[in-house]
Amino acid sequence: RLLYHLEKEEQMPDGMCIDAEGKLWVACIDGGRVIRIDPETGKRIQTVRLPTPRITSCCFGGKDYSEMYVTSAYDGLDETTLAKEPHAGEIFKITGLGVKGIPQNFYAA
């Protein structure tokens, strides 16, 4: 089923994760943001803008999973674009979101 229709400025979805409240976080590649979606209502409930557009993935970490780590890409960008986007390819740590993530599942081989 369709969960959420991205707005034009959100561009395209990429990496995702779930928080402890069951909400979906989506990295918006070429949208410069991570959005939080309520899967029950299909509404965007939070937006975190980042200083570069090519946002590729997000996950929770830290001692209590209260930090979000967000990756970005620089591949495929020419020198002119890279000069305008000096943060492309960096990893960002976001704190103060007011929510926590959940531990990953480990599977035995």
PDB file of N, CA and C in Angstrom:
ATOM      1  N   ARG A   1       0.828  -1.184   0.000  1.00  0.00           N
ATOM      2  CA  ARG A   1       0.000   0.000   0.000  1.00  0.00           C
ATOM      3  C   ARG A   1       0.865   1.237   0.000  1.00  0.00           C
ATOM      4  N   LEU A   2       0.365   2.277  -0.537  1.00  0.00           N
ATOM      5  CA  LEU A   2       1.078   3.548  -0.540  1.00  0.00           C
ATOM      6  C   LEU A   2       1.038   4.115   0.868  1.00  0.00           C
ATOM      7  N   LEU A   3       2.201   4.403   1.410  1.00  0.00           N
ATOM      8  CA  LEU A   3       2.292   4.910   2.775  1.00  0.00           C
ATOM      9  C   LEU A   3       2.328   6.429   2.799  1.00  0.00           C
ATOM     10  N   TYR A   4       3.074   7.013   1.871  1.00  0.00           N
ATOM     11  CA  TYR A   4       3.280   8.460   1.867  1.00  0.00           C
ATOM     12  C   TYR A   4       3.700   8.883   0.465  1.00  0.00           C
ATOM     13  N   HIS A   5       3.164   9.973  -0.012  1.00  0.00           N
ATOM     14  CA  HIS A   5       3.544  10.515  -1.316  1.00  0.00           C
ATOM     15  C   HIS A   5       4.506  11.671  -1.071  1.00  0.00           C
ATOM     16  N   LEU A   6       5.752  11.527  -1.514  1.00  0.00           N
ATOM     17  CA  LEU A   6       6.752  12.567  -1.302  1.00  0.00           C
ATOM     18  C   LEU A   6       6.356  13.869  -1.981  1.00  0.00           C
ATOM     19  N   GLU A   7       6.607  14.972  -1.284  1.00  0.00           N
ATOM     20  CA  GLU A   7       6.410  16.297  -1.853  1.00  0.00           C
ATOM     21  C   GLU A   7       7.529  16.558  -2.858  1.00  0.00           C
ATOM     22  N   LYS A   8       7.324  17.483  -3.782  1.00  0.00           N
ATOM     23  CA  LYS A   8       8.306  17.762  -4.822  1.00  0.00           C
ATOM     24  C   LYS A   8       9.673  18.103  -4.236  1.00  0.00           C
ATOM     25  N   GLU A   9       9.707  18.930  -3.186  1.00  0.00           N
ATOM     26  CA  GLU A   9      10.984  19.349  -2.608  1.00  0.00           C
ATOM     27  C   GLU A   9      11.691  18.228  -1.832  1.00  0.00           C
ATOM     28  N   GLU A  10      10.973  17.159  -1.509  1.00  0.00           N
ATOM     29  CA  GLU A  10      11.578  16.026  -0.815  1.00  0.00           C
ATOM     30  C   GLU A  10      12.321  15.100  -1.775  1.00  0.00           C
ATOM     31  N   GLN A  11      12.053  15.239  -3.032  1.00  0.00           N
ATOM     32  CA  GLN A  11      12.693  14.494  -4.104  1.00  0.00           C
ATOM     33  C   GLN A  11      12.418  13.002  -4.046  1.00  0.00           C
ATOM     34  N   MET A  12      13.446  12.203  -3.755  1.00  0.00           N
ATOM     35  CA  MET A  12      13.327  10.753  -3.874  1.00  0.00           C
ATOM     36  C   MET A  12      13.772  10.066  -2.572  1.00  0.00           C
ATOM     37  N   PRO A  13      13.074   9.001  -2.154  1.00  0.00           N
ATOM     38  CA  PRO A  13      13.477   8.314  -0.923  1.00  0.00           C
ATOM     39  C   PRO A  13      14.729   7.480  -1.137  1.00  0.00           C
ATOM     40  N   ASP A  14      15.483   7.327  -0.050  1.00  0.00           N
ATOM     41  CA  ASP A  14      16.662   6.463  -0.086  1.00  0.00           C
ATOM     42  C   ASP A  14      16.645   5.643   1.200  1.00  0.00           C
ATOM     43  N   GLY A  15      17.686   5.651   2.007  1.00  0.00           N
ATOM     44  CA  GLY A  15      17.735   4.832   3.213  1.00  0.00           C
ATOM     45  C   GLY A  15      16.682   5.224   4.242  1.00  0.00           C
ATOM     46  N   MET A  16      16.283   4.249   5.055  1.00  0.00           N
ATOM     47  CA  MET A  16      15.218   4.463   6.038  1.00  0.00           C
ATOM     48  C   MET A  16      15.523   3.735   7.331  1.00  0.00           C
ATOM     49  N   CYS A  17      14.853   4.160   8.413  1.00  0.00           N
ATOM     50  CA  CYS A  17      14.920   3.451   9.688  1.00  0.00           C
ATOM     51  C   CYS A  17      13.634   3.723  10.462  1.00  0.00           C
ATOM     52  N   ILE A  18      13.439   2.950  11.518  1.00  0.00           N
ATOM     53  CA  ILE A  18      12.254   3.059  12.370  1.00  0.00           C
ATOM     54  C   ILE A  18      12.690   3.504  13.759  1.00  0.00           C
ATOM     55  N   ASP A  19      11.906   4.384  14.393  1.00  0.00           N
ATOM     56  CA  ASP A  19      12.232   4.783  15.758  1.00  0.00           C
ATOM     57  C   ASP A  19      11.433   3.951  16.760  1.00  0.00           C
ATOM     58  N   ALA A  20      11.659   4.189  18.044  1.00  0.00           N
ATOM     59  CA  ALA A  20      11.020   3.402  19.106  1.00  0.00           C
ATOM     60  C   ALA A  20       9.511   3.602  19.164  1.00  0.00           C
ATOM     61  N   GLU A  21       9.012   4.656  18.544  1.00  0.00           N
ATOM     62  CA  GLU A  21       7.574   4.910  18.499  1.00  0.00           C
ATOM     63  C   GLU A  21       6.923   4.314  17.249  1.00  0.00           C
ATOM     64  N   GLY A  22       7.718   3.608  16.440  1.00  0.00           N
ATOM     65  CA  GLY A  22       7.191   2.980  15.232  1.00  0.00           C
ATOM     66  C   GLY A  22       7.037   3.916  14.053  1.00  0.00           C
ATOM     67  N   LYS A  23       7.673   5.072  14.120  1.00  0.00           N
ATOM     68  CA  LYS A  23       7.608   6.041  13.023  1.00  0.00           C
ATOM     69  C   LYS A  23       8.769   5.783  12.064  1.00  0.00           C
ATOM     70  N   LEU A  24       8.539   6.072  10.799  1.00  0.00           N
ATOM     71  CA  LEU A  24       9.498   5.830   9.728  1.00  0.00           C
ATOM     72  C   LEU A  24      10.285   7.097   9.426  1.00  0.00           C
ATOM     73  N   TRP A  25      11.605   6.989   9.409  1.00  0.00           N
ATOM     74  CA  TRP A  25      12.494   8.077   9.018  1.00  0.00           C
ATOM     75  C   TRP A  25      13.027   7.755   7.635  1.00  0.00           C
ATOM     76  N   VAL A  26      12.955   8.733   6.728  1.00  0.00           N
ATOM     77  CA  VAL A  26      13.354   8.526   5.337  1.00  0.00           C
ATOM     78  C   VAL A  26      14.381   9.577   4.924  1.00  0.00           C
ATOM     79  N   ALA A  27      15.525   9.127   4.434  1.00  0.00           N
ATOM     80  CA  ALA A  27      16.522  10.027   3.862  1.00  0.00           C
ATOM     81  C   ALA A  27      16.059  10.393   2.450  1.00  0.00           C
ATOM     82  N   CYS A  28      16.040  11.682   2.164  1.00  0.00           N
ATOM     83  CA  CYS A  28      15.560  12.163   0.859  1.00  0.00           C
ATOM     84  C   CYS A  28      16.749  12.586   0.010  1.00  0.00           C
ATOM     85  N   ILE A  29      17.165  11.681  -0.889  1.00  0.00           N
ATOM     86  CA  ILE A  29      18.313  11.997  -1.740  1.00  0.00           C
ATOM     87  C   ILE A  29      17.917  13.105  -2.712  1.00  0.00           C
ATOM     88  N   ASP A  30      18.782  14.069  -2.841  1.00  0.00           N
ATOM     89  CA  ASP A  30      18.581  15.289  -3.624  1.00  0.00           C
ATOM     90  C   ASP A  30      17.545  16.215  -2.998  1.00  0.00           C
ATOM     91  N   GLY A  31      17.050  15.868  -1.809  1.00  0.00           N
ATOM     92  CA  GLY A  31      16.098  16.717  -1.092  1.00  0.00           C
ATOM     93  C   GLY A  31      16.722  17.413   0.108  1.00  0.00           C
ATOM     94  N   GLY A  32      17.927  17.013   0.501  1.00  0.00           N
ATOM     95  CA  GLY A  32      18.630  17.675   1.590  1.00  0.00           C
ATOM     96  C   GLY A  32      17.966  17.562   2.938  1.00  0.00           C
ATOM     97  N   ARG A  33      17.301  16.438   3.188  1.00  0.00           N
ATOM     98  CA  ARG A  33      16.563  16.301   4.443  1.00  0.00           C
ATOM     99  C   ARG A  33      16.292  14.852   4.790  1.00  0.00           C
ATOM    100  N   VAL A  34      15.913  14.670   6.045  1.00  0.00           N
ATOM    101  CA  VAL A  34      15.372  13.414   6.537  1.00  0.00           C
ATOM    102  C   VAL A  34      13.985  13.758   7.053  1.00  0.00           C
ATOM    103  N   ILE A  35      13.002  12.951   6.694  1.00  0.00           N
ATOM    104  CA  ILE A  35      11.643  13.206   7.152  1.00  0.00           C
ATOM    105  C   ILE A  35      11.158  12.047   8.017  1.00  0.00           C
ATOM    106  N   ARG A  36      10.284  12.377   8.949  1.00  0.00           N
ATOM    107  CA  ARG A  36       9.672  11.377   9.833  1.00  0.00           C
ATOM    108  C   ARG A  36       8.209  11.255   9.449  1.00  0.00           C
ATOM    109  N   ILE A  37       7.790  10.030   9.198  1.00  0.00           N
ATOM    110  CA  ILE A  37       6.427   9.767   8.726  1.00  0.00           C
ATOM    111  C   ILE A  37       5.710   8.866   9.721  1.00  0.00           C
ATOM    112  N   ASP A  38       4.460   9.182   9.983  1.00  0.00           N
ATOM    113  CA  ASP A  38       3.612   8.318  10.797  1.00  0.00           C
ATOM    114  C   ASP A  38       2.968   7.304   9.851  1.00  0.00           C
ATOM    115  N   PRO A  39       3.342   6.020   9.949  1.00  0.00           N
ATOM    116  CA  PRO A  39       2.801   5.037   9.009  1.00  0.00           C
ATOM    117  C   PRO A  39       1.307   4.763   9.195  1.00  0.00           C
ATOM    118  N   GLU A  40       0.754   5.123  10.337  1.00  0.00           N
ATOM    119  CA  GLU A  40      -0.687   4.924  10.558  1.00  0.00           C
ATOM    120  C   GLU A  40      -1.516   5.965   9.826  1.00  0.00           C
ATOM    121  N   THR A  41      -1.050   7.225   9.836  1.00  0.00           N
ATOM    122  CA  THR A  41      -1.817   8.305   9.219  1.00  0.00           C
ATOM    123  C   THR A  41      -1.306   8.684   7.838  1.00  0.00           C
ATOM    124  N   GLY A  42      -0.060   8.289   7.525  1.00  0.00           N
ATOM    125  CA  GLY A  42       0.533   8.671   6.249  1.00  0.00           C
ATOM    126  C   GLY A  42       0.956  10.128   6.199  1.00  0.00           C
ATOM    127  N   LYS A  43       1.106  10.763   7.353  1.00  0.00           N
ATOM    128  CA  LYS A  43       1.476  12.186   7.415  1.00  0.00           C
ATOM    129  C   LYS A  43       2.944  12.341   7.795  1.00  0.00           C
ATOM    130  N   ARG A  44       3.565  13.355   7.199  1.00  0.00           N
ATOM    131  CA  ARG A  44       4.918  13.739   7.618  1.00  0.00           C
ATOM    132  C   ARG A  44       4.771  14.510   8.919  1.00  0.00           C
ATOM    133  N   ILE A  45       5.535  14.116   9.942  1.00  0.00           N
ATOM    134  CA  ILE A  45       5.389  14.769  11.241  1.00  0.00           C
ATOM    135  C   ILE A  45       6.658  15.506  11.691  1.00  0.00           C
ATOM    136  N   GLN A  46       7.741  15.339  10.950  1.00  0.00           N
ATOM    137  CA  GLN A  46       8.966  16.041  11.306  1.00  0.00           C
ATOM    138  C   GLN A  46       9.881  16.081  10.089  1.00  0.00           C
ATOM    139  N   THR A  47      10.609  17.188   9.963  1.00  0.00           N
ATOM    140  CA  THR A  47      11.594  17.342   8.893  1.00  0.00           C
ATOM    141  C   THR A  47      12.888  17.856   9.503  1.00  0.00           C
ATOM    142  N   VAL A  48      13.994  17.228   9.155  1.00  0.00           N
ATOM    143  CA  VAL A  48      15.318  17.686   9.569  1.00  0.00           C
ATOM    144  C   VAL A  48      16.075  18.028   8.298  1.00  0.00           C
ATOM    145  N   ARG A  49      16.367  19.314   8.113  1.00  0.00           N
ATOM    146  CA  ARG A  49      17.114  19.741   6.931  1.00  0.00           C
ATOM    147  C   ARG A  49      18.609  19.649   7.215  1.00  0.00           C
ATOM    148  N   LEU A  50      19.360  19.304   6.178  1.00  0.00           N
ATOM    149  CA  LEU A  50      20.801  19.140   6.295  1.00  0.00           C
ATOM    150  C   LEU A  50      21.498  20.054   5.294  1.00  0.00           C
ATOM    151  N   PRO A  51      22.808  20.329   5.520  1.00  0.00           N
ATOM    152  CA  PRO A  51      23.499  21.319   4.698  1.00  0.00           C
ATOM    153  C   PRO A  51      24.022  20.823   3.347  1.00  0.00           C
ATOM    154  N   THR A  52      23.493  19.730   2.872  1.00  0.00           N
ATOM    155  CA  THR A  52      23.866  19.214   1.550  1.00  0.00           C
ATOM    156  C   THR A  52      22.671  18.435   0.999  1.00  0.00           C
ATOM    157  N   PRO A  53      22.450  18.419  -0.294  1.00  0.00           N
ATOM    158  CA  PRO A  53      21.231  17.793  -0.826  1.00  0.00           C
ATOM    159  C   PRO A  53      21.226  16.268  -0.940  1.00  0.00           C
ATOM    160  N   ARG A  54      22.364  15.621  -1.140  1.00  0.00           N
ATOM    161  CA  ARG A  54      22.386  14.194  -1.469  1.00  0.00           C
ATOM    162  C   ARG A  54      22.390  13.336  -0.208  1.00  0.00           C
ATOM    163  N   ILE A  55      21.281  13.320   0.513  1.00  0.00           N
ATOM    164  CA  ILE A  55      21.159  12.566   1.758  1.00  0.00           C
ATOM    165  C   ILE A  55      20.791  11.126   1.405  1.00  0.00           C
ATOM    166  N   THR A  56      21.593  10.167   1.912  1.00  0.00           N
ATOM    167  CA  THR A  56      21.455   8.791   1.446  1.00  0.00           C
ATOM    168  C   THR A  56      20.885   7.800   2.449  1.00  0.00           C
ATOM    169  N   SER A  57      21.140   7.994   3.739  1.00  0.00           N
ATOM    170  CA  SER A  57      20.632   7.021   4.709  1.00  0.00           C
ATOM    171  C   SER A  57      20.625   7.626   6.106  1.00  0.00           C
ATOM    172  N   CYS A  58      19.916   6.943   7.013  1.00  0.00           N
ATOM    173  CA  CYS A  58      19.831   7.399   8.392  1.00  0.00           C
ATOM    174  C   CYS A  58      19.689   6.189   9.308  1.00  0.00           C
ATOM    175  N   CYS A  59      20.227   6.332  10.523  1.00  0.00           N
ATOM    176  CA  CYS A  59      20.079   5.286  11.533  1.00  0.00           C
ATOM    177  C   CYS A  59      20.278   5.902  12.910  1.00  0.00           C
ATOM    178  N   PHE A  60      19.753   5.230  13.918  1.00  0.00           N
ATOM    179  CA  PHE A  60      19.927   5.695  15.290  1.00  0.00           C
ATOM    180  C   PHE A  60      21.106   4.990  15.917  1.00  0.00           C
ATOM    181  N   GLY A  61      21.795   5.688  16.829  1.00  0.00           N
ATOM    182  CA  GLY A  61      22.935   5.115  17.524  1.00  0.00           C
ATOM    183  C   GLY A  61      23.183   5.857  18.823  1.00  0.00           C
ATOM    184  N   GLY A  62      24.377   5.668  19.356  1.00  0.00           N
ATOM    185  CA  GLY A  62      24.718   6.247  20.646  1.00  0.00           C
ATOM    186  C   GLY A  62      24.337   5.289  21.763  1.00  0.00           C
ATOM    187  N   LYS A  63      24.712   5.636  23.001  1.00  0.00           N
ATOM    188  CA  LYS A  63      24.472   4.755  24.150  1.00  0.00           C
ATOM    189  C   LYS A  63      23.009   4.369  24.310  1.00  0.00           C
ATOM    190  N   ASP A  64      22.119   5.328  24.101  1.00  0.00           N
ATOM    191  CA  ASP A  64      20.690   5.057  24.297  1.00  0.00           C
ATOM    192  C   ASP A  64      19.874   5.226  23.010  1.00  0.00           C
ATOM    193  N   TYR A  65      20.546   5.191  21.870  1.00  0.00           N
ATOM    194  CA  TYR A  65      19.905   5.315  20.548  1.00  0.00           C
ATOM    195  C   TYR A  65      19.173   6.644  20.361  1.00  0.00           C
ATOM    196  N   SER A  66      19.646   7.689  21.037  1.00  0.00           N
ATOM    197  CA  SER A  66      19.008   8.999  20.904  1.00  0.00           C
ATOM    198  C   SER A  66      19.691   9.892  19.868  1.00  0.00           C
ATOM    199  N   GLU A  67      20.739   9.398  19.244  1.00  0.00           N
ATOM    200  CA  GLU A  67      21.435  10.146  18.206  1.00  0.00           C
ATOM    201  C   GLU A  67      21.097   9.545  16.845  1.00  0.00           C
ATOM    202  N   MET A  68      20.898  10.407  15.877  1.00  0.00           N
ATOM    203  CA  MET A  68      20.672   9.922  14.513  1.00  0.00           C
ATOM    204  C   MET A  68      21.921  10.232  13.696  1.00  0.00           C
ATOM    205  N   TYR A  69      22.356   9.245  12.939  1.00  0.00           N
ATOM    206  CA  TYR A  69      23.486   9.410  12.036  1.00  0.00           C
ATOM    207  C   TYR A  69      22.949   9.399  10.612  1.00  0.00           C
ATOM    208  N   VAL A  70      23.391  10.370   9.837  1.00  0.00           N
ATOM    209  CA  VAL A  70      22.882  10.554   8.478  1.00  0.00           C
ATOM    210  C   VAL A  70      24.063  10.613   7.519  1.00  0.00           C
ATOM    211  N   THR A  71      23.996   9.828   6.465  1.00  0.00           N
ATOM    212  CA  THR A  71      25.053   9.835   5.457  1.00  0.00           C
ATOM    213  C   THR A  71      24.632  10.655   4.241  1.00  0.00           C
ATOM    214  N   SER A  72      25.636  11.142   3.535  1.00  0.00           N
ATOM    215  CA  SER A  72      25.384  11.893   2.304  1.00  0.00           C
ATOM    216  C   SER A  72      26.370  11.415   1.235  1.00  0.00           C
ATOM    217  N   ALA A  73      26.103  11.752   0.008  1.00  0.00           N
ATOM    218  CA  ALA A  73      26.927  11.285  -1.110  1.00  0.00           C
ATOM    219  C   ALA A  73      27.574  12.450  -1.846  1.00  0.00           C
ATOM    220  N   TYR A  74      28.708  12.162  -2.447  1.00  0.00           N
ATOM    221  CA  TYR A  74      29.343  13.131  -3.334  1.00  0.00           C
ATOM    222  C   TYR A  74      29.636  12.529  -4.698  1.00  0.00           C
ATOM    223  N   ASP A  75      29.422  11.221  -4.852  1.00  0.00           N
ATOM    224  CA  ASP A  75      29.716  10.572  -6.130  1.00  0.00           C
ATOM    225  C   ASP A  75      28.819  11.135  -7.227  1.00  0.00           C
ATOM    226  N   GLY A  76      29.385  11.279  -8.380  1.00  0.00           N
ATOM    227  CA  GLY A  76      28.642  11.786  -9.525  1.00  0.00           C
ATOM    228  C   GLY A  76      28.549  13.302  -9.589  1.00  0.00           C
ATOM    229  N   LEU A  77      29.091  14.000  -8.591  1.00  0.00           N
ATOM    230  CA  LEU A  77      29.050  15.465  -8.614  1.00  0.00           C
ATOM    231  C   LEU A  77      30.327  15.996  -9.276  1.00  0.00           C
ATOM    232  N   ASP A  78      30.171  16.946 -10.170  1.00  0.00           N
ATOM    233  CA  ASP A  78      31.344  17.525 -10.819  1.00  0.00           C
ATOM    234  C   ASP A  78      32.012  18.544  -9.891  1.00  0.00           C
ATOM    235  N   GLU A  79      33.169  19.037 -10.281  1.00  0.00           N
ATOM    236  CA  GLU A  79      33.937  19.950  -9.433  1.00  0.00           C
ATOM    237  C   GLU A  79      33.180  21.225  -9.102  1.00  0.00           C
ATOM    238  N   THR A  80      32.429  21.741 -10.054  1.00  0.00           N
ATOM    239  CA  THR A  80      31.658  22.965  -9.825  1.00  0.00           C
ATOM    240  C   THR A  80      30.601  22.735  -8.750  1.00  0.00           C
ATOM    241  N   THR A  81      29.894  21.619  -8.848  1.00  0.00           N
ATOM    242  CA  THR A  81      28.863  21.301  -7.863  1.00  0.00           C
ATOM    243  C   THR A  81      29.489  21.036  -6.505  1.00  0.00           C
ATOM    244  N   LEU A  82      30.596  20.308  -6.466  1.00  0.00           N
ATOM    245  CA  LEU A  82      31.283  20.037  -5.194  1.00  0.00           C
ATOM    246  C   LEU A  82      31.742  21.327  -4.519  1.00  0.00           C
ATOM    247  N   ALA A  83      32.135  22.309  -5.299  1.00  0.00           N
ATOM    248  CA  ALA A  83      32.543  23.599  -4.726  1.00  0.00           C
ATOM    249  C   ALA A  83      31.365  24.301  -4.056  1.00  0.00           C
ATOM    250  N   LYS A  84      30.168  24.100  -4.602  1.00  0.00           N
ATOM    251  CA  LYS A  84      28.947  24.694  -4.022  1.00  0.00           C
ATOM    252  C   LYS A  84      28.411  23.872  -2.856  1.00  0.00           C
ATOM    253  N   GLU A  85      28.774  22.599  -2.806  1.00  0.00           N
ATOM    254  CA  GLU A  85      28.275  21.671  -1.780  1.00  0.00           C
ATOM    255  C   GLU A  85      29.447  21.095  -0.977  1.00  0.00           C
ATOM    256  N   PRO A  86      30.115  21.896  -0.148  1.00  0.00           N
ATOM    257  CA  PRO A  86      31.310  21.410   0.556  1.00  0.00           C
ATOM    258  C   PRO A  86      31.035  20.301   1.576  1.00  0.00           C
ATOM    259  N   HIS A  87      29.782  20.095   1.975  1.00  0.00           N
ATOM    260  CA  HIS A  87      29.458  19.050   2.947  1.00  0.00           C
ATOM    261  C   HIS A  87      29.050  17.726   2.298  1.00  0.00           C
ATOM    262  N   ALA A  88      29.020  17.683   0.964  1.00  0.00           N
ATOM    263  CA  ALA A  88      28.659  16.449   0.272  1.00  0.00           C
ATOM    264  C   ALA A  88      29.628  15.342   0.656  1.00  0.00           C
ATOM    265  N   GLY A  89      29.109  14.169   0.968  1.00  0.00           N
ATOM    266  CA  GLY A  89      29.915  13.023   1.329  1.00  0.00           C
ATOM    267  C   GLY A  89      30.192  12.904   2.822  1.00  0.00           C
ATOM    268  N   GLU A  90      29.714  13.858   3.610  1.00  0.00           N
ATOM    269  CA  GLU A  90      29.958  13.818   5.048  1.00  0.00           C
ATOM    270  C   GLU A  90      28.900  12.988   5.768  1.00  0.00           C
ATOM    271  N   ILE A  91      29.221  12.618   7.012  1.00  0.00           N
ATOM    272  CA  ILE A  91      28.276  11.947   7.903  1.00  0.00           C
ATOM    273  C   ILE A  91      27.899  12.941   8.985  1.00  0.00           C
ATOM    274  N   PHE A  92      26.606  13.046   9.271  1.00  0.00           N
ATOM    275  CA  PHE A  92      26.104  14.005  10.245  1.00  0.00           C
ATOM    276  C   PHE A  92      25.545  13.285  11.466  1.00  0.00           C
ATOM    277  N   LYS A  93      25.748  13.877  12.646  1.00  0.00           N
ATOM    278  CA  LYS A  93      25.139  13.372  13.875  1.00  0.00           C
ATOM    279  C   LYS A  93      24.092  14.395  14.310  1.00  0.00           C
ATOM    280  N   ILE A  94      22.860  13.930  14.483  1.00  0.00           N
ATOM    281  CA  ILE A  94      21.754  14.801  14.885  1.00  0.00           C
ATOM    282  C   ILE A  94      21.322  14.406  16.290  1.00  0.00           C
ATOM    283  N   THR A  95      21.236  15.385  17.170  1.00  0.00           N
ATOM    284  CA  THR A  95      20.787  15.149  18.536  1.00  0.00           C
ATOM    285  C   THR A  95      19.573  16.017  18.817  1.00  0.00           C
ATOM    286  N   GLY A  96      18.885  15.736  19.916  1.00  0.00           N
ATOM    287  CA  GLY A  96      17.754  16.554  20.319  1.00  0.00           C
ATOM    288  C   GLY A  96      16.479  16.314  19.536  1.00  0.00           C
ATOM    289  N   LEU A  97      16.342  15.157  18.928  1.00  0.00           N
ATOM    290  CA  LEU A  97      15.140  14.867  18.141  1.00  0.00           C
ATOM    291  C   LEU A  97      13.917  14.584  19.013  1.00  0.00           C
ATOM    292  N   GLY A  98      14.154  14.194  20.264  1.00  0.00           N
ATOM    293  CA  GLY A  98      13.025  13.877  21.142  1.00  0.00           C
ATOM    294  C   GLY A  98      12.506  12.459  20.991  1.00  0.00           C
ATOM    295  N   VAL A  99      13.177  11.660  20.181  1.00  0.00           N
ATOM    296  CA  VAL A  99      12.803  10.248  20.011  1.00  0.00           C
ATOM    297  C   VAL A  99      14.072   9.422  20.007  1.00  0.00           C
ATOM    298  N   LYS A 100      13.917   8.135  20.216  1.00  0.00           N
ATOM    299  CA  LYS A 100      15.043   7.212  20.198  1.00  0.00           C
ATOM    300  C   LYS A 100      14.809   6.124  19.159  1.00  0.00           C
ATOM    301  N   GLY A 101      15.881   5.540  18.745  1.00  0.00           N
ATOM    302  CA  GLY A 101      15.805   4.414  17.839  1.00  0.00           C
ATOM    303  C   GLY A 101      15.708   3.116  18.619  1.00  0.00           C
ATOM    304  N   ILE A 102      15.757   2.032  17.902  1.00  0.00           N
ATOM    305  CA  ILE A 102      15.693   0.699  18.520  1.00  0.00           C
ATOM    306  C   ILE A 102      16.957  -0.066  18.124  1.00  0.00           C
ATOM    307  N   PRO A 103      17.400  -0.986  18.984  1.00  0.00           N
ATOM    308  CA  PRO A 103      18.586  -1.772  18.636  1.00  0.00           C
ATOM    309  C   PRO A 103      18.338  -2.620  17.379  1.00  0.00           C
ATOM    310  N   GLN A 104      19.400  -2.824  16.634  1.00  0.00           N
ATOM    311  CA  GLN A 104      19.297  -3.661  15.435  1.00  0.00           C
ATOM    312  C   GLN A 104      19.120  -5.124  15.844  1.00  0.00           C
ATOM    313  N   ASN A 105      18.563  -5.894  14.950  1.00  0.00           N
ATOM    314  CA  ASN A 105      18.431  -7.325  15.168  1.00  0.00           C
ATOM    315  C   ASN A 105      19.686  -8.033  14.694  1.00  0.00           C
ATOM    316  N   PHE A 106      20.187  -8.954  15.504  1.00  0.00           N
ATOM    317  CA  PHE A 106      21.322  -9.777  15.106  1.00  0.00           C
ATOM    318  C   PHE A 106      20.824 -11.170  14.791  1.00  0.00           C
ATOM    319  N   TYR A 107      21.353 -11.746  13.744  1.00  0.00           N
ATOM    320  CA  TYR A 107      20.954 -13.081  13.345  1.00  0.00           C
ATOM    321  C   TYR A 107      22.175 -13.987  13.342  1.00  0.00           C
ATOM    322  N   ALA A 108      22.014 -15.187  13.825  1.00  0.00           N
ATOM    323  CA  ALA A 108      23.118 -16.139  13.799  1.00  0.00           C
ATOM    324  C   ALA A 108      23.245 -16.718  12.399  1.00  0.00           C
ATOM    325  N   ALA A 109      24.466 -16.989  12.018  1.00  0.00           N
ATOM    326  CA  ALA A 109      24.709 -17.548  10.677  1.00  0.00           C
ATOM    327  C   ALA A 109      24.481 -19.037  10.683  1.00  0.00           C
TER     328      ALA A 109
END
